[in-house]
PDB file of C-alpha atoms in Angstrom:
ATOM      1  CA  MET A   1     -18.112  67.685-172.790  1.00 69.00           C
ATOM      2  CA  SER A   2     -18.966  67.395-169.093  1.00 76.00           C
ATOM      3  CA  HIS A   3     -21.651  64.991-167.883  1.00 79.00           C
ATOM      4  CA  THR A   4     -23.983  67.780-166.712  1.00 84.00           C
ATOM      5  CA  LEU A   5     -23.513  69.806-169.898  1.00 86.00           C
ATOM      6  CA  ALA A   6     -24.192  66.712-172.008  1.00 83.00           C
ATOM      7  CA  ILE A   7     -27.528  66.179-170.231  1.00 83.00           C
ATOM      8  CA  ILE A   8     -28.509  69.828-170.768  1.00 84.00           C
ATOM      9  CA  VAL A   9     -27.497  69.815-174.452  1.00 84.00           C
ATOM     10  CA  LEU A  10     -29.324  66.555-175.189  1.00 87.00           C
ATOM     11  CA  ALA A  11     -32.477  67.630-173.346  1.00 88.00           C
ATOM     12  CA  ALA A  12     -32.522  71.027-175.081  1.00 87.00           C
ATOM     13  CA  ALA A  13     -31.893  69.528-178.534  1.00 85.00           C
ATOM     14  CA  GLY A  14     -34.600  66.921-178.057  1.00 85.00           C
ATOM     15  CA  ALA A  15     -37.138  69.491-176.856  1.00 85.00           C
ATOM     16  CA  VAL A  16     -36.396  71.851-179.766  1.00 81.00           C
ATOM     17  CA  MET A  17     -36.775  69.049-182.303  1.00 77.00           C
ATOM     18  CA  VAL A  18     -40.113  67.913-180.855  1.00 78.00           C
ATOM     19  CA  ILE A  19     -41.495  71.464-180.659  1.00 76.00           C
ATOM     20  CA  ALA A  20     -40.296  72.288-184.180  1.00 71.00           C
ATOM     21  CA  GLY A  21     -41.976  69.176-185.532  1.00 71.00           C
ATOM     22  CA  LEU A  22     -45.268  69.898-183.760  1.00 73.00           C
ATOM     23  CA  LEU A  23     -45.302  73.473-185.071  1.00 70.00           C
ATOM     24  CA  PHE A  24     -45.486  72.116-188.601  1.00 67.00           C
ATOM     25  CA  PHE A  25     -48.851  70.567-187.796  1.00 68.00           C
ATOM     26  CA  ARG A  26     -50.260  73.953-186.789  1.00 68.00           C
ATOM     27  CA  HIS A  27     -49.733  75.111-190.351  1.00 61.00           C
ATOM     28  CA  PRO A  28     -50.905  72.319-192.704  1.00 58.00           C
ATOM     29  CA  ARG A  29     -50.045  74.372-195.769  1.00 61.00           C
ATOM     30  CA  TRP A  30     -46.398  73.724-194.983  1.00 50.00           C
ATOM     31  CA  LEU A  31     -46.911  70.016-195.505  1.00 49.00           C
ATOM     32  CA  LEU A  32     -46.713  70.196-199.277  1.00 55.00           C
ATOM     33  CA  THR A  33     -45.709  66.637-199.854  1.00 60.00           C
ATOM     34  CA  TRP A  34     -45.792  63.267-198.183  1.00 53.00           C
ATOM     35  CA  ILE A  35     -42.015  63.395-197.938  1.00 56.00           C
ATOM     36  CA  LYS A  36     -42.145  66.578-195.919  1.00 71.00           C
ATOM     37  CA  GLY A  37     -44.731  65.034-193.605  1.00 70.00           C
ATOM     38  CA  THR A  38     -42.557  61.976-193.148  1.00 74.00           C
ATOM     39  CA  ALA A  39     -39.618  64.229-192.370  1.00 79.00           C
ATOM     40  CA  VAL A  40     -41.664  65.959-189.675  1.00 79.00           C
ATOM     41  CA  PHE A  41     -42.468  62.648-188.022  1.00 83.00           C
ATOM     42  CA  GLY A  42     -38.798  61.780-188.243  1.00 86.00           C
ATOM     43  CA  VAL A  43     -37.833  65.007-186.490  1.00 87.00           C
ATOM     44  CA  ILE A  44     -40.342  64.360-183.699  1.00 87.00           C
ATOM     45  CA  LEU A  45     -39.197  60.777-183.218  1.00 90.00           C
ATOM     46  CA  ALA A  46     -35.554  61.834-183.244  1.00 91.00           C
ATOM     47  CA  GLY A  47     -36.312  64.518-180.674  1.00 91.00           C
ATOM     48  CA  LEU A  48     -38.128  62.062-178.423  1.00 92.00           C
ATOM     49  CA  TYR A  49     -35.231  59.635-178.716  1.00 93.00           C
ATOM     50  CA  VAL A  50     -32.730  62.320-177.732  1.00 92.00           C
ATOM     51  CA  LEU A  51     -34.939  63.257-174.770  1.00 93.00           C
ATOM     52  CA  VAL A  52     -35.050  59.615-173.651  1.00 92.00           C
ATOM     53  CA  ILE A  53     -31.251  59.493-173.800  1.00 92.00           C
ATOM     54  CA  ALA A  54     -31.001  62.695-171.749  1.00 92.00           C
ATOM     55  CA  VAL A  55     -33.447  61.414-169.106  1.00 91.00           C
ATOM     56  CA  ASN A  56     -31.567  58.135-168.789  1.00 93.00           C
ATOM     57  CA  LEU A  57     -28.160  59.796-168.734  1.00 91.00           C
ATOM     58  CA  SER A  58     -29.271  61.890-165.755  1.00 90.00           C
ATOM     59  CA  SER A  59     -29.474  58.695-163.660  1.00 90.00           C
ATOM     60  CA  TYR A  60     -25.927  57.643-164.600  1.00 92.00           C
ATOM     61  CA  HIS A  61     -22.528  58.939-163.530  1.00 91.00           C
ATOM     62  CA  SER A  62     -19.871  60.140-165.918  1.00 90.00           C
ATOM     63  CA  LEU A  63     -17.194  57.567-166.700  1.00 88.00           C
ATOM     64  CA  VAL A  64     -13.845  58.869-167.909  1.00 85.00           C
ATOM     65  CA  GLY A  65     -10.974  56.400-168.098  1.00 83.00           C
ATOM     66  CA  LEU A  66     -10.320  53.979-165.246  1.00 85.00           C
ATOM     67  CA  GLN A  67     -11.773  55.280-161.997  1.00 89.00           C
ATOM     68  CA  THR A  68     -12.741  54.048-158.553  1.00 91.00           C
ATOM     69  CA  ALA A  69     -16.494  53.503-158.353  1.00 91.00           C
ATOM     70  CA  ALA A  70     -16.776  52.195-154.785  1.00 93.00           C
ATOM     71  CA  SER A  71     -15.034  50.572-151.851  1.00 95.00           C
ATOM     72  CA  ILE A  72     -16.224  47.292-150.319  1.00 95.00           C
ATOM     73  CA  SER A  73     -15.429  45.927-146.865  1.00 96.00           C
ATOM     74  CA  THR A  74     -16.548  42.613-145.348  1.00 95.00           C
ATOM     75  CA  GLN A  75     -16.986  41.614-141.703  1.00 96.00           C
ATOM     76  CA  ARG A  76     -17.741  38.043-140.652  1.00 95.00           C
ATOM     77  CA  GLN A  77     -20.889  37.670-138.518  1.00 95.00           C
ATOM     78  CA  ALA A  78     -21.299  33.897-138.585  1.00 94.00           C
ATOM     79  CA  GLU A  79     -20.487  30.941-140.813  1.00 92.00           C
ATOM     80  CA  GLN A  80     -21.075  32.166-144.387  1.00 93.00           C
ATOM     81  CA  ILE A  81     -22.880  35.268-143.107  1.00 94.00           C
ATOM     82  CA  TRP A  82     -21.174  38.615-143.710  1.00 95.00           C
ATOM     83  CA  GLN A  83     -21.790  42.264-143.084  1.00 96.00           C
ATOM     84  CA  VAL A  84     -20.831  44.023-146.292  1.00 95.00           C
ATOM     85  CA  SER A  85     -20.309  47.789-146.409  1.00 95.00           C
ATOM     86  CA  LEU A  86     -20.306  49.647-149.713  1.00 94.00           C
ATOM     87  CA  GLN A  87     -19.271  53.279-150.111  1.00 93.00           C
ATOM     88  CA  SER A  88     -19.556  54.660-153.624  1.00 90.00           C
ATOM     89  CA  GLN A  89     -17.797  57.714-155.000  1.00 84.00           C
ATOM     90  CA  ASP A  90     -21.134  59.455-155.550  1.00 81.00           C
ATOM     91  CA  GLY A  91     -22.047  59.258-151.860  1.00 83.00           C
ATOM     92  CA  LEU A  92     -24.091  56.045-151.792  1.00 86.00           C
ATOM     93  CA  SER A  93     -23.528  54.194-148.506  1.00 91.00           C
ATOM     94  CA  VAL A  94     -24.940  50.696-148.014  1.00 91.00           C
ATOM     95  CA  VAL A  95     -24.457  48.265-145.126  1.00 93.00           C
ATOM     96  CA  ARG A  96     -26.181  44.916-145.619  1.00 92.00           C
ATOM     97  CA  THR A  97     -25.869  41.238-144.765  1.00 93.00           C
ATOM     98  CA  LEU A  98     -24.816  38.822-147.496  1.00 94.00           C
ATOM     99  CA  GLN A  99     -24.788  35.041-147.340  1.00 94.00           C
ATOM    100  CA  GLY A 100     -22.193  32.937-149.091  1.00 93.00           C
ATOM    101  CA  ASP A 101     -18.457  32.826-149.681  1.00 94.00           C
ATOM    102  CA  GLN A 102     -18.003  35.420-152.436  1.00 94.00           C
ATOM    103  CA  TRP A 103     -19.403  38.798-153.453  1.00 95.00           C
ATOM    104  CA  GLN A 104     -19.988  40.548-156.746  1.00 94.00           C
ATOM    105  CA  ILE A 105     -21.101  43.981-157.959  1.00 93.00           C
ATOM    106  CA  ASP A 106     -23.071  44.439-161.173  1.00 93.00           C
ATOM    107  CA  ALA A 107     -23.088  47.743-163.029  1.00 93.00           C
ATOM    108  CA  ARG A 108     -24.736  49.152-166.115  1.00 93.00           C
ATOM    109  CA  ILE A 109     -22.627  51.085-168.603  1.00 93.00           C
ATOM    110  CA  LEU A 110     -23.969  53.214-171.458  1.00 93.00           C
ATOM    111  CA  ARG A 111     -21.589  54.040-174.298  1.00 93.00           C
ATOM    112  CA  PHE A 112     -22.385  56.314-177.220  1.00 92.00           C
ATOM    113  CA  THR A 113     -21.629  56.095-180.920  1.00 91.00           C
ATOM    114  CA  GLY A 114     -22.311  58.162-184.038  1.00 88.00           C
ATOM    115  CA  PRO A 115     -23.274  61.816-183.486  1.00 87.00           C
ATOM    116  CA  PHE A 116     -23.238  61.483-179.700  1.00 86.00           C
ATOM    117  CA  ARG A 117     -19.642  60.335-179.828  1.00 85.00           C
ATOM    118  CA  TRP A 118     -18.799  63.281-182.075  1.00 85.00           C
ATOM    119  CA  LEU A 119     -20.147  65.511-179.292  1.00 86.00           C
ATOM    120  CA  ASP A 120     -17.596  63.850-176.989  1.00 86.00           C
ATOM    121  CA  ILE A 121     -20.262  62.652-174.549  1.00 87.00           C
ATOM    122  CA  ALA A 122     -18.561  60.421-171.993  1.00 89.00           C
ATOM    123  CA  PRO A 123     -19.987  56.979-171.189  1.00 91.00           C
ATOM    124  CA  GLY A 124     -22.226  56.737-168.136  1.00 92.00           C
ATOM    125  CA  TYR A 125     -22.403  54.100-165.429  1.00 92.00           C
ATOM    126  CA  ARG A 126     -24.498  53.184-162.433  1.00 92.00           C
ATOM    127  CA  LEU A 127     -24.001  50.486-159.819  1.00 93.00           C
ATOM    128  CA  GLU A 128     -26.896  48.075-160.074  1.00 92.00           C
ATOM    129  CA  GLN A 129     -26.626  45.167-157.639  1.00 93.00           C
ATOM    130  CA  LEU A 130     -24.475  43.643-154.888  1.00 94.00           C
ATOM    131  CA  SER A 131     -24.853  39.886-154.496  1.00 93.00           C
ATOM    132  CA  GLY A 132     -23.349  36.875-152.731  1.00 93.00           C
ATOM    133  CA  ARG A 133     -22.507  33.378-153.943  1.00 93.00           C
ATOM    134  CA  TYR A 134     -21.480  30.031-152.452  1.00 94.00           C
ATOM    135  CA  THR A 135     -18.417  28.157-153.669  1.00 90.00           C
ATOM    136  CA  SER A 136     -20.191  24.835-153.130  1.00 90.00           C
ATOM    137  CA  LEU A 137     -22.370  23.900-156.095  1.00 90.00           C
ATOM    138  CA  GLU A 138     -24.785  22.051-153.803  1.00 89.00           C
ATOM    139  CA  GLN A 139     -25.204  25.104-151.567  1.00 91.00           C
ATOM    140  CA  GLU A 140     -25.522  27.371-154.566  1.00 87.00           C
ATOM    141  CA  ARG A 141     -28.492  25.312-155.711  1.00 88.00           C
ATOM    142  CA  SER A 142     -30.255  24.925-152.362  1.00 89.00           C
ATOM    143  CA  ALA A 143     -29.064  27.506-149.813  1.00 87.00           C
ATOM    144  CA  PRO A 144     -30.630  30.988-149.585  1.00 85.00           C
ATOM    145  CA  ARG A 145     -28.908  33.660-151.658  1.00 83.00           C
ATOM    146  CA  THR A 146     -28.935  37.383-151.110  1.00 88.00           C
ATOM    147  CA  SER A 147     -28.785  40.284-153.523  1.00 90.00           C
ATOM    148  CA  ILE A 148     -29.069  43.997-152.824  1.00 90.00           C
ATOM    149  CA  GLY A 149     -30.352  46.539-155.316  1.00 90.00           C
ATOM    150  CA  LEU A 150     -28.203  49.663-155.569  1.00 91.00           C
ATOM    151  CA  ALA A 151     -30.262  51.745-158.015  1.00 87.00           C
ATOM    152  CA  GLU A 152     -33.886  52.641-158.572  1.00 85.00           C
ATOM    153  CA  GLY A 153     -35.611  51.658-161.779  1.00 84.00           C
ATOM    154  CA  ILE A 154     -36.178  54.220-164.516  1.00 85.00           C
ATOM    155  CA  TRP A 155     -38.676  54.367-167.367  1.00 86.00           C
ATOM    156  CA  PRO A 156     -38.067  54.252-170.206  1.00 89.00           C
ATOM    157  CA  ASP A 157     -35.075  52.029-169.511  1.00 92.00           C
ATOM    158  CA  LEU A 158     -32.714  52.803-172.391  1.00 93.00           C
ATOM    159  CA  TRP A 159     -30.116  50.239-171.260  1.00 94.00           C
ATOM    160  CA  GLN A 160     -32.681  47.422-171.276  1.00 93.00           C
ATOM    161  CA  TRP A 161     -34.194  48.580-174.565  1.00 93.00           C
ATOM    162  CA  ASP A 162     -30.801  48.507-176.244  1.00 94.00           C
ATOM    163  CA  ARG A 163     -30.150  44.980-174.965  1.00 92.00           C
ATOM    164  CA  GLN A 164     -33.454  43.878-176.501  1.00 93.00           C
ATOM    165  CA  PHE A 165     -33.681  45.945-179.687  1.00 93.00           C
ATOM    166  CA  ASN A 166     -30.112  47.120-180.460  1.00 93.00           C
ATOM    167  CA  LEU A 167     -30.943  50.831-180.561  1.00 92.00           C
ATOM    168  CA  PRO A 168     -28.927  53.258-182.708  1.00 93.00           C
ATOM    169  CA  PHE A 169     -26.114  55.417-181.326  1.00 93.00           C
ATOM    170  CA  VAL A 170     -26.046  53.776-177.864  1.00 94.00           C
ATOM    171  CA  GLU A 171     -24.363  50.641-176.576  1.00 94.00           C
ATOM    172  CA  ALA A 172     -25.506  48.958-173.359  1.00 93.00           C
ATOM    173  CA  VAL A 173     -22.651  47.146-171.623  1.00 91.00           C
ATOM    174  CA  ASP A 174     -23.059  44.641-168.792  1.00 90.00           C
ATOM    175  CA  GLY A 175     -20.493  45.650-166.188  1.00 85.00           C
ATOM    176  CA  SER A 176     -20.555  42.466-164.099  1.00 82.00           C
ATOM    177  CA  MET A 177     -17.263  41.655-162.417  1.00 83.00           C
ATOM    178  CA  THR A 178     -15.725  38.382-161.265  1.00 84.00           C
ATOM    179  CA  PHE A 179     -16.910  37.117-157.883  1.00 90.00           C
ATOM    180  CA  MET A 180     -14.417  37.962-155.136  1.00 93.00           C
ATOM    181  CA  PRO A 181     -13.771  36.085-151.871  1.00 93.00           C
ATOM    182  CA  MET A 182     -15.137  37.329-148.563  1.00 93.00           C
ATOM    183  CA  ARG A 183     -12.689  37.583-145.671  1.00 94.00           C
ATOM    184  CA  ASP A 184     -13.094  39.121-142.235  1.00 95.00           C
ATOM    185  CA  GLY A 185     -11.748  42.679-142.337  1.00 95.00           C
ATOM    186  CA  ALA A 186     -11.009  42.651-146.083  1.00 96.00           C
ATOM    187  CA  VAL A 187     -11.281  45.906-148.042  1.00 96.00           C
ATOM    188  CA  PHE A 188     -11.502  46.140-151.832  1.00 96.00           C
ATOM    189  CA  GLU A 189     -11.766  48.994-154.296  1.00 95.00           C
ATOM    190  CA  VAL A 190     -14.016  48.525-157.312  1.00 94.00           C
ATOM    191  CA  LYS A 191     -12.394  50.032-160.398  1.00 93.00           C
ATOM    192  CA  LEU A 192     -14.531  50.811-163.412  1.00 89.00           C
ATOM    193  CA  SER A 193     -13.829  51.563-167.061  1.00 86.00           C
ATOM    194  CA  SER A 194     -16.051  51.687-170.129  1.00 80.00           C
ATOM    195  CA  SER A 195     -15.439  47.959-170.658  1.00 78.00           C
ATOM    196  CA  GLY A 196     -16.295  46.680-167.166  1.00 83.00           C
ATOM    197  CA  LEU A 197     -15.340  46.362-163.507  1.00 89.00           C
ATOM    198  CA  VAL A 198     -12.443  44.916-161.568  1.00 91.00           C
ATOM    199  CA  ALA A 199     -11.914  44.568-157.801  1.00 91.00           C
ATOM    200  CA  VAL A 200      -8.537  45.553-156.354  1.00 93.00           C
ATOM    201  CA  PRO A 201      -7.520  44.360-152.850  1.00 95.00           C
ATOM    202  CA  VAL A 202      -6.601  47.283-150.605  1.00 94.00           C
ATOM    203  CA  ASN A 203      -5.415  45.746-147.313  1.00 93.00           C
ATOM    204  CA  GLU A 204      -3.565  42.607-146.258  1.00 95.00           C
ATOM    205  CA  GLN A 205      -6.726  40.631-145.460  1.00 94.00           C
ATOM    206  CA  ALA A 206      -8.042  41.227-148.968  1.00 94.00           C
ATOM    207  CA  ARG A 207      -4.729  40.312-150.592  1.00 93.00           C
ATOM    208  CA  GLU A 208      -4.507  37.104-148.544  1.00 92.00           C
ATOM    209  CA  ALA A 209      -8.084  36.192-149.488  1.00 90.00           C
ATOM    210  CA  VAL A 210      -7.361  36.633-153.195  1.00 90.00           C
ATOM    211  CA  GLN A 211      -4.066  34.738-152.962  1.00 88.00           C
ATOM    212  CA  PHE A 212      -5.694  31.817-151.124  1.00 83.00           C
ATOM    213  CA  TRP A 213      -8.622  31.824-153.554  1.00 76.00           C
ATOM    214  CA  ASN A 214      -6.305  31.657-156.587  1.00 67.00           C
ATOM    215  CA  GLN A 215      -4.374  28.649-155.280  1.00 60.00           C
TER     216      GLN A 215
END
């Protein structure tokens, strides 16, 4: 099922369930027993939950297999000061200054279980934050750090709710990747799967930076 179709199906199903439940209350004679009344509340709550999932999914991008989420390039401006350019596959373009020796991208991933998995709804992802870090522990504690938000907040935040309350049928995954070295002229591709992110060096400067960093 495509990402757009999944959003439409979930939103429609949630709306129908809520409306159907509310219609029961317009005809009290239908509520013959406490069990039936409880079932009505259950239908409404289930519908609202499905609507929340649909609203949240609309702010995520479909994730199928291993795919390139963004490209990152770094240009040295001064000692431990870098101009970092990010170009995502969904058209997001960010050019900011980071301080430090390494960079990292954080992402949120939503995976689905139970009936949503039976509907073949693909996981969703969104890039959340780009940040810098110092290799020196002393600098990391005292020097200024920079982080750049890549997504706007949403309410209700299903990803955060699942991390706190372990909601049914969804699984919030922290897509943080390993910090990567900054090098003048280096270009990386950020690959993303349903289990997390990995940075792949694209040009010689990036490969040299990774090789030197791993020594």
